[in-house]
Amino acid sequence: MASILGVSSLYLQTQRSKKPTTLSPPLSFLFPSHRLTHNISGFGGGGGSSFVASAVSARNSVLSQEAFEGLSLFDKGSSLEDDSYEDNELEFEGSIDGGGDDDELAVSRLGLPQRLVETLEKKGITKLFPIQRAVLVPALEGRDIIGRAKTGTGKTLAFAIPIIKRVTEEDEENRSRLAGRLPRVLVLAPTRELAKQVETEIKESAPYLRTVCVYGGVSYTLQKNQLTRGVDIVVGTPGRLIDLVNSNILKLGEVQFLVLDEADQMLAVGFEEDVETILEKLPPQRQSMLFSATMPRWVQKLSRKYLKTPLTIDLVGDQDEKLAEGIKLYAISTTSTTKRSMLGDLVTVYAKGGKTIIFTRTKRDADEVSMALTSSIASEALHGDISQHQRERTLNGFRQGKFTVLVATDVASRGLDIPNVDLVIHYELPNDPETFVHRSGRTGRAGKEGKAILMYTNSQRRTVKTLEQDVGSKFEFISPPSVEDVLDSSADHVIATLSGVHDESIDFFTPTAQKLYDQQGTRALAAALAHMSGFSQPPSSRSLITHEQGWTTLQMTRDSDSSIRGYMSARTVTGFLSSVYATAAGVLGKIHVIADKKVQGAVFDLPEDIAKNLLSKEIPPGTSITKISKLPVLEDDGPASDFYGRFSNRERSSRGGSGGRGSSGARGGWGGSSRSSSGDEGDNFRRGGRSGGRGGGSSWSGGGSRTTGSDWLIGDRRRTPSSGSPSSGNRDRNFAGPCFHCGRSGHRASECPKKQDY
Ligand SMILES: Nc1ncnc2c1ncn2[C@@H]1O[C@H](COP(=O)(O)OP(=O)(O)OP(=O)(O)O)[C@@H](O)[C@H]1O
């Protein structure tokens, strides 16, 4: 496609600047002729700006078409003469890896200013991501844009690249970069962290422009000085921006480009009024771009009021799958008592030494979880009660790898771009599906792979199913990591860290290592690995069902050729144990029946020492008892499938129904308001999934019986082996269920008439 470089250039003129903007030849192939026609008429009708396309050769238009087809871009055939923005929609598909003639889309071949190309390449950005490709041409035309793309797909540079190009070229023509100059670009972001990050991305891409970031919680004077010295681009949060505007320090009279990043989040954090106040103060002749994950009514209102015939570029569209490619989802059942103790193991096994973000719903939880982890894994908390200074220190430390686990409230769920986060853990169910998508999107960014684990309790099982439907992805239901998994992963991690040990240090320790090896052989190395992994003492066994320490999960299975048949239940297990080892029957923990009917078995928890004793006993033929390291699929292991609702606070619509765009009602909307209850991240989010309810139907408490007639889920076991309670005596049991051996009801296995058979 090198011949594309020879096609005639496209000459555009925007009414607002009265200044021609030339798209250099390589860019013109991004410009299909059919879209060009729309755009011309659209600008005429919209009244915001207009342009004249002087020359597009026939050859160019064919090649342009091909280029777009190569990118799987398609025009919905909109007419921009209609004022309603939903008619000005382009939907695109495309993976971050792109496809098609990507060489032609290399940043070096798009006619961008050379110094911008160089800095982008230095950042490792050599070709545009789909949202960047889609935004580039209309943005350079001067069009107002509403953009939407999945997490981590490069939305920041999607608006930054065309703006930097325009500002840079203007500077090159005027050469007048006066001290005290007023900003030409204003970017609004909903949180301080996000504003800082956008500033960094722009500064790294265009260090030759003056970019200033303003937000609350830090020195006003410093920001004032930076602004008065002269500035090209201002990035900020609405509150501090208003203060600076009101005190006449920040003058917005020369702003040509406005960007509203994460517009729906502005609403969620209560910035509606501030945003509108700022927009009212901007020159009407400007270009505006708005990026938003959802289109609540307020964002729609903003678009109608402040954007001119905006072009909607939606890379998510009606796709069911809302998460970025490359994010693998897991779900794990926990109890309120065990979830904290399980975290360390999940991090060890699933992040394997990489970075993890754990999301909690409250600030207090973030503090407590971080404190609890710190004894084993370096971690820090991030939430709105922490001073701005400390928040920045924490984020920098995390970025630099000074600690590997960040425990955060949803203050960190939106927009934060921390490279190489391997794992996200939802310690609590998020408030709504959007939050789930954004939290999960802190991993698997820029085309990389990542994992997200959702922790849920039994009463939230149906909510998990609802969430699957909402985000269009399936969870893999996992068991808590076994001791063996944890040891394996710890060893892998330690081995990986060994490669970072400096040669000089190795030289220093070599004589001692040699002596040790001569004395003890590989045992010396194994001891060192165990110690480095934090396992100087052997790890205590953990229940695979509840993850409580000191418990072991065993599996009881009827042999396939066994003559014993019949319904398998919790009573079958207790009955059988009573017959072979009554002590075990008295201290049973959770029991679950295996879902696979061909297996005829159940899993159950016993205190570690009792489990050991049981395993050493002779088990009657026809039945086997084994220690397992991975849970089989259990009865009712996945959430019920016939429930929909109550999880999300959004309006719901029938998927694929008329309108087909997610939520109902909203004109051109992607969903109803995802607004949370207040601007404070964390503590004020709506609590909990569904409370109460029966939860999983096939979970029983130990001790052999249902303690109350109606309560099949006897809740969290609060006893621990160390408290001695599991071992403390048999409770009265009423074996109304079927006998494990013969399958008939009315007697326990120990009283089975067939017992003499073995
Ligand atoms: N063309 C590109 N090539 C390689 N890396 C890129 C490219 N564009 C952006 N990136 C990198 O991808 C990462 C994610 O980008 P960005 O933060 O803009 O994503 P986003 O779409 O805004 O995500 P979110 O929705 O979570 O805010 C950043 O580290 C950015 O530097």
PDB file of C-alpha atoms in Angstrom, residues 408-597:
ATOM      1  CA  ALA A 408      -8.203   0.760  47.025  1.00  0.00           C
ATOM      2  CA  THR A 409     -11.752   1.994  47.056  1.00  0.00           C
ATOM      3  CA  ASP A 410     -13.355   2.907  43.765  1.00  0.00           C
ATOM      4  CA  VAL A 411     -11.324   6.109  43.715  1.00  0.00           C
ATOM      5  CA  ALA A 412      -8.912   3.987  41.676  1.00  0.00           C
ATOM      6  CA  SER A 413     -11.430   2.158  39.549  1.00  0.00           C
ATOM      7  CA  ARG A 414     -11.735   4.738  36.809  1.00  0.00           C
ATOM      8  CA  GLY A 415      -9.071   5.639  34.345  1.00  0.00           C
ATOM      9  CA  LEU A 416      -5.972   4.864  36.361  1.00  0.00           C
ATOM     10  CA  ASP A 417      -3.294   3.521  34.077  1.00  0.00           C
ATOM     11  CA  ILE A 418      -0.733   1.547  36.005  1.00  0.00           C
ATOM     12  CA  PRO A 419       1.358  -0.596  33.720  1.00  0.00           C
ATOM     13  CA  ASN A 420       1.511  -4.320  34.289  1.00  0.00           C
ATOM     14  CA  VAL A 421      -1.180  -4.869  36.869  1.00  0.00           C
ATOM     15  CA  ASP A 422      -1.556  -8.639  36.621  1.00  0.00           C
ATOM     16  CA  LEU A 423      -4.486  -9.126  38.933  1.00  0.00           C
ATOM     17  CA  VAL A 424      -7.554  -7.253  40.118  1.00  0.00           C
ATOM     18  CA  ILE A 425      -9.488  -8.640  43.064  1.00  0.00           C
ATOM     19  CA  HIS A 426     -13.022  -7.496  43.741  1.00  0.00           C
ATOM     20  CA  TYR A 427     -12.976  -7.993  47.485  1.00  0.00           C
ATOM     21  CA  GLU A 428     -16.584  -6.952  47.465  1.00  0.00           C
ATOM     22  CA  LEU A 429     -19.123  -6.918  44.707  1.00  0.00           C
ATOM     23  CA  PRO A 430     -19.087  -3.558  42.992  1.00  0.00           C
ATOM     24  CA  ASN A 431     -22.077  -1.316  43.064  1.00  0.00           C
ATOM     25  CA  ASP A 432     -22.965  -1.686  39.422  1.00  0.00           C
ATOM     26  CA  PRO A 433     -21.734  -3.412  36.282  1.00  0.00           C
ATOM     27  CA  GLU A 434     -19.909  -0.326  35.022  1.00  0.00           C
ATOM     28  CA  THR A 435     -17.832  -0.215  38.175  1.00  0.00           C
ATOM     29  CA  PHE A 436     -17.047  -3.892  37.696  1.00  0.00           C
ATOM     30  CA  VAL A 437     -15.875  -3.231  34.138  1.00  0.00           C
ATOM     31  CA  HIS A 438     -13.758  -0.270  35.206  1.00  0.00           C
ATOM     32  CA  ARG A 439     -12.229  -1.983  38.216  1.00  0.00           C
ATOM     33  CA  SER A 440     -11.399  -5.044  36.128  1.00  0.00           C
ATOM     34  CA  GLY A 441     -10.024  -2.760  33.444  1.00  0.00           C
ATOM     35  CA  ARG A 442      -7.085  -1.772  35.634  1.00  0.00           C
ATOM     36  CA  THR A 443      -5.535  -4.967  34.298  1.00  0.00           C
ATOM     37  CA  GLY A 444      -5.345  -6.219  30.713  1.00  0.00           C
ATOM     38  CA  ARG A 445      -4.460  -2.749  29.406  1.00  0.00           C
ATOM     39  CA  ALA A 446      -2.940  -1.757  26.100  1.00  0.00           C
ATOM     40  CA  GLY A 447      -3.506  -5.228  24.668  1.00  0.00           C
ATOM     41  CA  LYS A 448      -1.893  -7.086  27.574  1.00  0.00           C
ATOM     42  CA  GLU A 449      -3.406 -10.001  29.471  1.00  0.00           C
ATOM     43  CA  GLY A 450      -4.758  -9.815  32.995  1.00  0.00           C
ATOM     44  CA  LYS A 451      -6.922 -11.594  35.540  1.00  0.00           C
ATOM     45  CA  ALA A 452      -9.787 -10.401  37.677  1.00  0.00           C
ATOM     46  CA  ILE A 453     -11.208 -12.369  40.599  1.00  0.00           C
ATOM     47  CA  LEU A 454     -14.614 -11.654  42.062  1.00  0.00           C
ATOM     48  CA  MET A 455     -15.143 -12.675  45.685  1.00  0.00           C
ATOM     49  CA  TYR A 456     -18.755 -13.354  46.527  1.00  0.00           C
ATOM     50  CA  THR A 457     -20.702 -14.904  49.357  1.00  0.00           C
ATOM     51  CA  ASN A 458     -23.361 -17.545  49.029  1.00  0.00           C
ATOM     52  CA  SER A 459     -26.119 -14.995  49.297  1.00  0.00           C
ATOM     53  CA  GLN A 460     -24.664 -13.204  46.278  1.00  0.00           C
ATOM     54  CA  ARG A 461     -24.574 -16.166  43.937  1.00  0.00           C
ATOM     55  CA  ARG A 462     -27.490 -14.987  41.848  1.00  0.00           C
ATOM     56  CA  THR A 463     -26.029 -11.523  41.667  1.00  0.00           C
ATOM     57  CA  VAL A 464     -22.906 -13.008  40.142  1.00  0.00           C
ATOM     58  CA  LYS A 465     -25.042 -14.518  37.396  1.00  0.00           C
ATOM     59  CA  THR A 466     -26.685 -11.168  36.802  1.00  0.00           C
ATOM     60  CA  LEU A 467     -23.272  -9.590  36.575  1.00  0.00           C
ATOM     61  CA  GLU A 468     -22.203 -12.149  33.976  1.00  0.00           C
ATOM     62  CA  GLN A 469     -25.152 -11.115  31.855  1.00  0.00           C
ATOM     63  CA  ASP A 470     -24.503  -7.437  32.389  1.00  0.00           C
ATOM     64  CA  VAL A 471     -20.884  -7.506  31.312  1.00  0.00           C
ATOM     65  CA  GLY A 472     -21.237 -10.282  28.758  1.00  0.00           C
ATOM     66  CA  SER A 473     -18.449 -12.452  30.156  1.00  0.00           C
ATOM     67  CA  LYS A 474     -18.429 -15.776  31.915  1.00  0.00           C
ATOM     68  CA  PHE A 475     -16.635 -16.364  35.180  1.00  0.00           C
ATOM     69  CA  GLU A 476     -14.580 -19.432  35.818  1.00  0.00           C
ATOM     70  CA  PHE A 477     -15.630 -20.569  39.297  1.00  0.00           C
ATOM     71  CA  ILE A 478     -12.521 -21.435  41.270  1.00  0.00           C
ATOM     72  CA  SER A 479     -11.733 -22.992  44.623  1.00  0.00           C
ATOM     73  CA  PRO A 480      -9.441 -21.395  47.160  1.00  0.00           C
ATOM     74  CA  PRO A 481      -5.845 -22.189  46.325  1.00  0.00           C
ATOM     75  CA  SER A 482      -4.586 -25.348  47.968  1.00  0.00           C
ATOM     76  CA  VAL A 483      -1.456 -25.361  50.089  1.00  0.00           C
ATOM     77  CA  GLU A 484       0.302 -27.081  47.189  1.00  0.00           C
ATOM     78  CA  ASP A 485      -0.752 -24.306  44.766  1.00  0.00           C
ATOM     79  CA  VAL A 486       0.527 -21.668  47.178  1.00  0.00           C
ATOM     80  CA  LEU A 487       3.827 -23.456  47.672  1.00  0.00           C
ATOM     81  CA  ASP A 488       4.298 -23.913  43.926  1.00  0.00           C
ATOM     82  CA  SER A 489       3.580 -20.272  43.163  1.00  0.00           C
ATOM     83  CA  SER A 490       5.746 -19.060  46.014  1.00  0.00           C
ATOM     84  CA  ALA A 491       8.615 -21.158  44.735  1.00  0.00           C
ATOM     85  CA  ASP A 492       8.118 -19.785  41.194  1.00  0.00           C
ATOM     86  CA  HIS A 493       8.091 -16.267  42.540  1.00  0.00           C
ATOM     87  CA  VAL A 494      11.229 -16.780  44.602  1.00  0.00           C
ATOM     88  CA  ILE A 495      12.997 -18.326  41.637  1.00  0.00           C
ATOM     89  CA  ALA A 496      12.027 -15.302  39.535  1.00  0.00           C
ATOM     90  CA  THR A 497      13.372 -12.894  42.146  1.00  0.00           C
ATOM     91  CA  LEU A 498      16.667 -14.811  42.271  1.00  0.00           C
ATOM     92  CA  SER A 499      17.432 -13.654  38.753  1.00  0.00           C
ATOM     93  CA  GLY A 500      17.539 -10.093  40.125  1.00  0.00           C
ATOM     94  CA  VAL A 501      20.302 -10.798  42.638  1.00  0.00           C
ATOM     95  CA  HIS A 502      23.425  -8.854  41.799  1.00  0.00           C
ATOM     96  CA  ASP A 503      26.490 -10.805  40.670  1.00  0.00           C
ATOM     97  CA  GLU A 504      28.644  -9.275  43.385  1.00  0.00           C
ATOM     98  CA  SER A 505      26.237 -10.463  46.061  1.00  0.00           C
ATOM     99  CA  ILE A 506      26.251 -13.931  44.528  1.00  0.00           C
ATOM    100  CA  ASP A 507      30.076 -13.957  44.575  1.00  0.00           C
ATOM    101  CA  PHE A 508      30.047 -12.972  48.208  1.00  0.00           C
ATOM    102  CA  PHE A 509      27.768 -15.847  49.218  1.00  0.00           C
ATOM    103  CA  THR A 510      29.245 -18.483  46.919  1.00  0.00           C
ATOM    104  CA  PRO A 511      31.824 -19.996  49.352  1.00  0.00           C
ATOM    105  CA  THR A 512      29.159 -20.458  52.040  1.00  0.00           C
ATOM    106  CA  ALA A 513      26.740 -21.874  49.498  1.00  0.00           C
ATOM    107  CA  GLN A 514      29.360 -24.343  48.329  1.00  0.00           C
ATOM    108  CA  LYS A 515      30.049 -25.445  51.915  1.00  0.00           C
ATOM    109  CA  LEU A 516      26.349 -25.898  52.591  1.00  0.00           C
ATOM    110  CA  TYR A 517      25.846 -27.805  49.378  1.00  0.00           C
ATOM    111  CA  ASP A 518      28.728 -30.143  50.224  1.00  0.00           C
ATOM    112  CA  GLN A 519      27.181 -30.806  53.630  1.00  0.00           C
ATOM    113  CA  GLN A 520      23.493 -31.003  52.764  1.00  0.00           C
ATOM    114  CA  GLY A 521      23.187 -31.194  48.989  1.00  0.00           C
ATOM    115  CA  THR A 522      19.960 -29.810  47.484  1.00  0.00           C
ATOM    116  CA  ARG A 523      18.271 -29.727  50.904  1.00  0.00           C
ATOM    117  CA  ALA A 524      20.221 -26.561  51.668  1.00  0.00           C
ATOM    118  CA  LEU A 525      18.834 -24.883  48.562  1.00  0.00           C
ATOM    119  CA  ALA A 526      15.337 -26.145  49.339  1.00  0.00           C
ATOM    120  CA  ALA A 527      15.590 -24.716  52.858  1.00  0.00           C
ATOM    121  CA  ALA A 528      16.642 -21.344  51.446  1.00  0.00           C
ATOM    122  CA  LEU A 529      13.714 -21.360  48.994  1.00  0.00           C
ATOM    123  CA  ALA A 530      11.258 -22.325  51.745  1.00  0.00           C
ATOM    124  CA  HIS A 531      12.535 -19.549  53.967  1.00  0.00           C
ATOM    125  CA  MET A 532      12.406 -16.954  51.193  1.00  0.00           C
ATOM    126  CA  SER A 533       8.854 -18.032  50.377  1.00  0.00           C
ATOM    127  CA  GLY A 534       7.848 -17.357  53.966  1.00  0.00           C
ATOM    128  CA  PHE A 535       7.399 -21.023  54.755  1.00  0.00           C
ATOM    129  CA  SER A 536      10.072 -21.606  57.376  1.00  0.00           C
ATOM    130  CA  GLN A 537       7.329 -23.419  59.231  1.00  0.00           C
ATOM    131  CA  PRO A 538       5.222 -25.868  57.257  1.00  0.00           C
ATOM    132  CA  PRO A 539       2.010 -24.274  56.080  1.00  0.00           C
ATOM    133  CA  SER A 540      -1.088 -25.382  57.896  1.00  0.00           C
ATOM    134  CA  SER A 541      -3.682 -27.099  55.829  1.00  0.00           C
ATOM    135  CA  ARG A 542      -6.598 -25.014  54.489  1.00  0.00           C
ATOM    136  CA  SER A 543     -10.135 -25.992  53.705  1.00  0.00           C
ATOM    137  CA  LEU A 544     -10.778 -25.877  49.981  1.00  0.00           C
ATOM    138  CA  ILE A 545     -14.386 -25.021  50.732  1.00  0.00           C
ATOM    139  CA  THR A 546     -14.035 -22.184  53.225  1.00  0.00           C
ATOM    140  CA  HIS A 547     -10.278 -21.638  53.189  1.00  0.00           C
ATOM    141  CA  GLU A 548     -10.185 -21.761  56.959  1.00  0.00           C
ATOM    142  CA  GLN A 549      -6.783 -22.747  58.243  1.00  0.00           C
ATOM    143  CA  GLY A 550      -6.464 -25.973  60.186  1.00  0.00           C
ATOM    144  CA  TRP A 551      -9.102 -27.744  58.120  1.00  0.00           C
ATOM    145  CA  THR A 552      -8.641 -30.326  55.409  1.00  0.00           C
ATOM    146  CA  THR A 553     -11.061 -31.055  52.599  1.00  0.00           C
ATOM    147  CA  LEU A 554     -11.650 -34.726  51.814  1.00  0.00           C
ATOM    148  CA  GLN A 555     -13.669 -36.412  49.117  1.00  0.00           C
ATOM    149  CA  MET A 556     -15.852 -39.441  49.676  1.00  0.00           C
ATOM    150  CA  THR A 557     -16.679 -41.386  46.536  1.00  0.00           C
ATOM    151  CA  ARG A 558     -18.699 -44.494  45.903  1.00  0.00           C
ATOM    152  CA  ASP A 559     -16.727 -46.782  43.641  1.00  0.00           C
ATOM    153  CA  SER A 560     -18.343 -47.083  40.249  1.00  0.00           C
ATOM    154  CA  ASP A 561     -18.689 -50.836  40.586  1.00  0.00           C
ATOM    155  CA  SER A 562     -20.099 -50.549  44.094  1.00  0.00           C
ATOM    156  CA  SER A 563     -23.353 -52.330  44.701  1.00  0.00           C
ATOM    157  CA  ILE A 564     -24.400 -49.413  46.890  1.00  0.00           C
ATOM    158  CA  ARG A 565     -26.591 -47.011  44.986  1.00  0.00           C
ATOM    159  CA  GLY A 566     -28.902 -44.226  45.819  1.00  0.00           C
ATOM    160  CA  TYR A 567     -29.177 -40.574  46.525  1.00  0.00           C
ATOM    161  CA  MET A 568     -26.059 -38.878  47.841  1.00  0.00           C
ATOM    162  CA  SER A 569     -26.574 -36.227  50.484  1.00  0.00           C
ATOM    163  CA  ALA A 570     -24.931 -34.645  53.473  1.00  0.00           C
ATOM    164  CA  ARG A 571     -26.585 -37.216  55.650  1.00  0.00           C
ATOM    165  CA  THR A 572     -25.013 -39.931  53.601  1.00  0.00           C
ATOM    166  CA  VAL A 573     -21.620 -38.511  54.526  1.00  0.00           C
ATOM    167  CA  THR A 574     -22.329 -38.105  58.209  1.00  0.00           C
ATOM    168  CA  GLY A 575     -23.884 -41.532  58.332  1.00  0.00           C
ATOM    169  CA  PHE A 576     -20.915 -43.135  56.714  1.00  0.00           C
ATOM    170  CA  LEU A 577     -18.424 -41.328  58.932  1.00  0.00           C
ATOM    171  CA  SER A 578     -20.386 -42.286  62.021  1.00  0.00           C
ATOM    172  CA  SER A 579     -19.946 -45.876  61.034  1.00  0.00           C
ATOM    173  CA  VAL A 580     -16.226 -45.742  60.404  1.00  0.00           C
ATOM    174  CA  TYR A 581     -14.960 -43.008  62.728  1.00  0.00           C
ATOM    175  CA  ALA A 582     -17.555 -41.426  64.974  1.00  0.00           C
ATOM    176  CA  THR A 583     -15.188 -38.676  66.152  1.00  0.00           C
ATOM    177  CA  ALA A 584     -14.970 -37.394  62.577  1.00  0.00           C
ATOM    178  CA  ALA A 585     -18.738 -37.374  62.193  1.00  0.00           C
ATOM    179  CA  GLY A 586     -18.977 -35.191  65.274  1.00  0.00           C
ATOM    180  CA  VAL A 587     -16.674 -32.480  64.000  1.00  0.00           C
ATOM    181  CA  LEU A 588     -17.613 -32.305  60.362  1.00  0.00           C
ATOM    182  CA  GLY A 589     -17.404 -28.919  58.720  1.00  0.00           C
ATOM    183  CA  LYS A 590     -19.049 -28.022  55.423  1.00  0.00           C
ATOM    184  CA  ILE A 591     -20.325 -30.770  53.156  1.00  0.00           C
ATOM    185  CA  HIS A 592     -21.099 -30.436  49.448  1.00  0.00           C
ATOM    186  CA  VAL A 593     -22.353 -33.038  47.030  1.00  0.00           C
ATOM    187  CA  ILE A 594     -20.409 -33.396  43.776  1.00  0.00           C
ATOM    188  CA  ALA A 595     -22.445 -32.197  40.827  1.00  0.00           C
ATOM    189  CA  ASP A 596     -21.316 -34.883  38.392  1.00  0.00           C
ATOM    190  CA  LYS A 597     -23.866 -37.641  38.914  1.00  0.00           C
TER     191      LYS A 597
END
